[in-house]
Short mmCIF file of C-alpha atoms in Angstrom, two decimals:
data_model
loop_
_atom_site.label_atom_id
_atom_site.label_comp_id
_atom_site.label_asym_id
_atom_site.label_seq_id
_atom_site.Cartn_x
_atom_site.Cartn_y
_atom_site.Cartn_z
CA MET A 1 74.56 88.94 102.70
CA LEU A 2 77.15 89.61 105.36
CA ASN A 3 80.93 89.36 105.25
CA HIS A 4 82.22 90.51 108.65
CA ILE A 5 85.16 89.12 110.60
CA ILE A 6 86.79 90.05 113.90
CA LEU A 7 90.15 88.56 114.84
CA ILE A 8 92.34 88.98 117.90
CA GLY A 9 95.97 87.98 117.68
CA ARG A 10 99.61 89.00 117.82
CA LEU A 11 101.67 90.37 114.95
CA VAL A 12 104.12 87.80 113.59
CA ARG A 13 106.51 90.52 112.32
CA ASP A 14 106.60 94.28 111.87
CA PRO A 15 104.01 95.70 109.46
CA GLU A 16 105.04 96.47 105.88
CA LEU A 17 103.93 99.85 104.51
CA ARG A 18 104.07 100.69 100.81
CA TYR A 19 102.54 103.29 98.55
CA LEU A 20 100.72 102.57 95.30
CA GLY A 21 101.51 104.53 92.15
CA ASN A 22 98.78 107.04 92.95
CA GLY A 23 100.19 107.62 96.46
CA THR A 24 97.64 105.52 98.37
CA PRO A 25 99.23 103.88 101.43
CA VAL A 26 98.66 100.17 102.04
CA CYS A 27 99.97 98.20 105.02
CA ASN A 28 100.21 94.42 105.37
CA PHE A 29 100.82 92.39 108.50
CA THR A 30 100.16 88.85 109.68
CA LEU A 31 98.29 87.93 112.84
CA ALA A 32 98.86 84.71 114.77
CA VAL A 33 95.40 83.73 116.03
CA GLU A 34 94.94 80.82 118.46
CA ARG A 35 92.00 78.49 117.98
CA ASN A 36 89.43 78.15 120.76
CA TYR A 37 90.11 74.48 121.41
CA THR A 38 93.09 72.22 122.07
CA ASN A 39 94.33 69.43 119.82
CA GLN A 40 95.00 65.81 120.88
CA GLN A 41 98.35 66.86 122.38
CA GLY A 42 96.59 69.44 124.57
CA GLU A 43 98.00 72.40 122.63
CA ARG A 44 96.15 75.17 120.81
CA ASP A 45 96.71 75.32 117.08
CA VAL A 46 97.49 78.72 115.57
CA ASP A 47 96.30 80.21 112.30
CA PHE A 48 98.38 82.87 110.53
CA ILE A 49 96.11 85.38 108.82
CA ARG A 50 97.19 88.21 106.54
CA ILE A 51 95.65 91.61 107.32
CA VAL A 52 95.55 94.50 104.82
CA THR A 53 94.84 98.10 105.79
CA TRP A 54 94.50 101.16 103.56
CA ARG A 55 95.01 104.93 103.70
CA LYS A 56 95.23 106.61 107.13
CA LEU A 57 94.70 103.30 108.95
CA ALA A 58 97.67 101.83 107.03
CA GLU A 59 99.96 104.65 108.09
CA THR A 60 98.76 104.47 111.71
CA CYS A 61 99.33 100.70 111.90
CA SER A 62 102.76 101.01 110.33
CA HIS A 63 103.80 103.73 112.76
CA HIS A 64 102.42 102.26 116.00
CA LEU A 65 102.54 98.47 115.61
CA GLY A 66 105.42 96.02 115.80
CA LYS A 67 106.14 92.34 116.13
CA GLY A 68 104.36 90.75 119.09
CA ARG A 69 101.73 93.49 119.59
CA LEU A 70 98.22 92.29 120.47
CA VAL A 71 95.49 93.74 118.23
CA ALA A 72 91.89 93.20 117.21
CA ALA A 73 91.25 93.53 113.47
CA GLU A 74 87.74 94.01 112.11
CA GLY A 75 86.84 93.89 108.45
CA SER A 76 85.86 91.56 105.63
CA LEU A 77 87.33 88.30 104.41
CA GLN A 78 88.62 88.05 100.84
CA ILE A 79 89.84 84.84 99.25
CA SER A 80 91.84 85.01 96.05
CA LYS A 81 93.33 82.18 94.05
CA SER A 82 96.65 82.07 92.24
CA GLU A 83 98.41 79.51 90.12
CA LYS A 84 102.10 78.67 90.21
CA ASP A 85 103.83 75.70 88.59
CA GLY A 86 100.47 74.13 87.75
CA ARG A 87 99.25 74.26 91.37
CA ILE A 88 96.35 76.42 92.54
CA TYR A 89 96.82 78.29 95.82
CA THR A 90 94.08 79.77 97.97
CA ASN A 91 95.08 83.08 99.57
CA PRO A 92 92.74 84.30 102.34
CA GLN A 93 93.20 87.81 103.73
CA VAL A 94 91.22 90.26 105.83
CA ILE A 95 90.67 93.79 104.56
CA ALA A 96 90.53 95.62 107.89
CA ASN A 97 88.44 98.75 108.33
CA GLU A 98 89.31 98.99 112.04
CA VAL A 99 92.32 97.92 114.09
CA ARG A 100 92.20 98.22 117.85
CA PHE A 101 95.46 98.15 119.80
CA LEU A 102 94.96 95.87 122.82
CA ASP A 103 98.28 96.33 124.61
CA TRP A 104 100.90 99.00 125.13
CA PRO A 105 104.21 98.88 123.26
CA LYS A 106 107.38 97.96 125.07
CA ASP A 107 110.23 100.45 124.83
CA SER A 108 112.02 98.27 122.29
CA GLN A 109 109.00 98.14 119.97
CA LYS A 110 107.54 100.71 117.61
CA GLY A 111 105.62 103.56 119.13
CA ASP A 112 106.36 105.59 122.21
CA SER A 113 104.83 104.46 125.48
CA SER A 114 105.55 107.88 127.00
CA GLY A 115 103.47 109.74 124.44
CA GLY A 116 100.91 110.92 126.97
CA ASN A 117 98.23 108.41 126.00
CA SER A 118 95.76 107.65 128.75
CA ALA A 119 94.55 104.13 129.46
CA GLY A 120 91.26 105.04 127.80
CA ASP A 121 92.78 105.74 124.37
CA ASN A 122 92.01 102.93 121.92
CA PHE A 123 93.77 104.24 118.81
CA ASP A 124 90.75 103.30 116.70
CA VAL A 125 91.06 104.64 113.17
CA PRO A 126 88.11 104.34 110.77
CA PHE A 127 88.70 103.16 107.21
#
């Protein structure tokens, strides 16, 4: 069986980095991903998908990404369910094992565009 997903979208807000009790870093961010087709009004609908990264990748994403950055996230889809006030909620998220930065940061965003990175650097970090 195969559970593999690749998404390309823009960060809705800055990533949130936290550390678990054992010191393991985990970073969460949300991607706005446009659908491939237009609706009846001629507009593209957008899905907001939560991305979770771990360890070195989490720290790299937290340090280099910011709101509005364009990225490709590759990983596996997990769907959990929770209950609140008698209602059941479905919570999809992608556990990313690779995040590829698809644009360069603006001066006002996280990261330093003058850091000597060549156009060929992808900032790929394995899980």
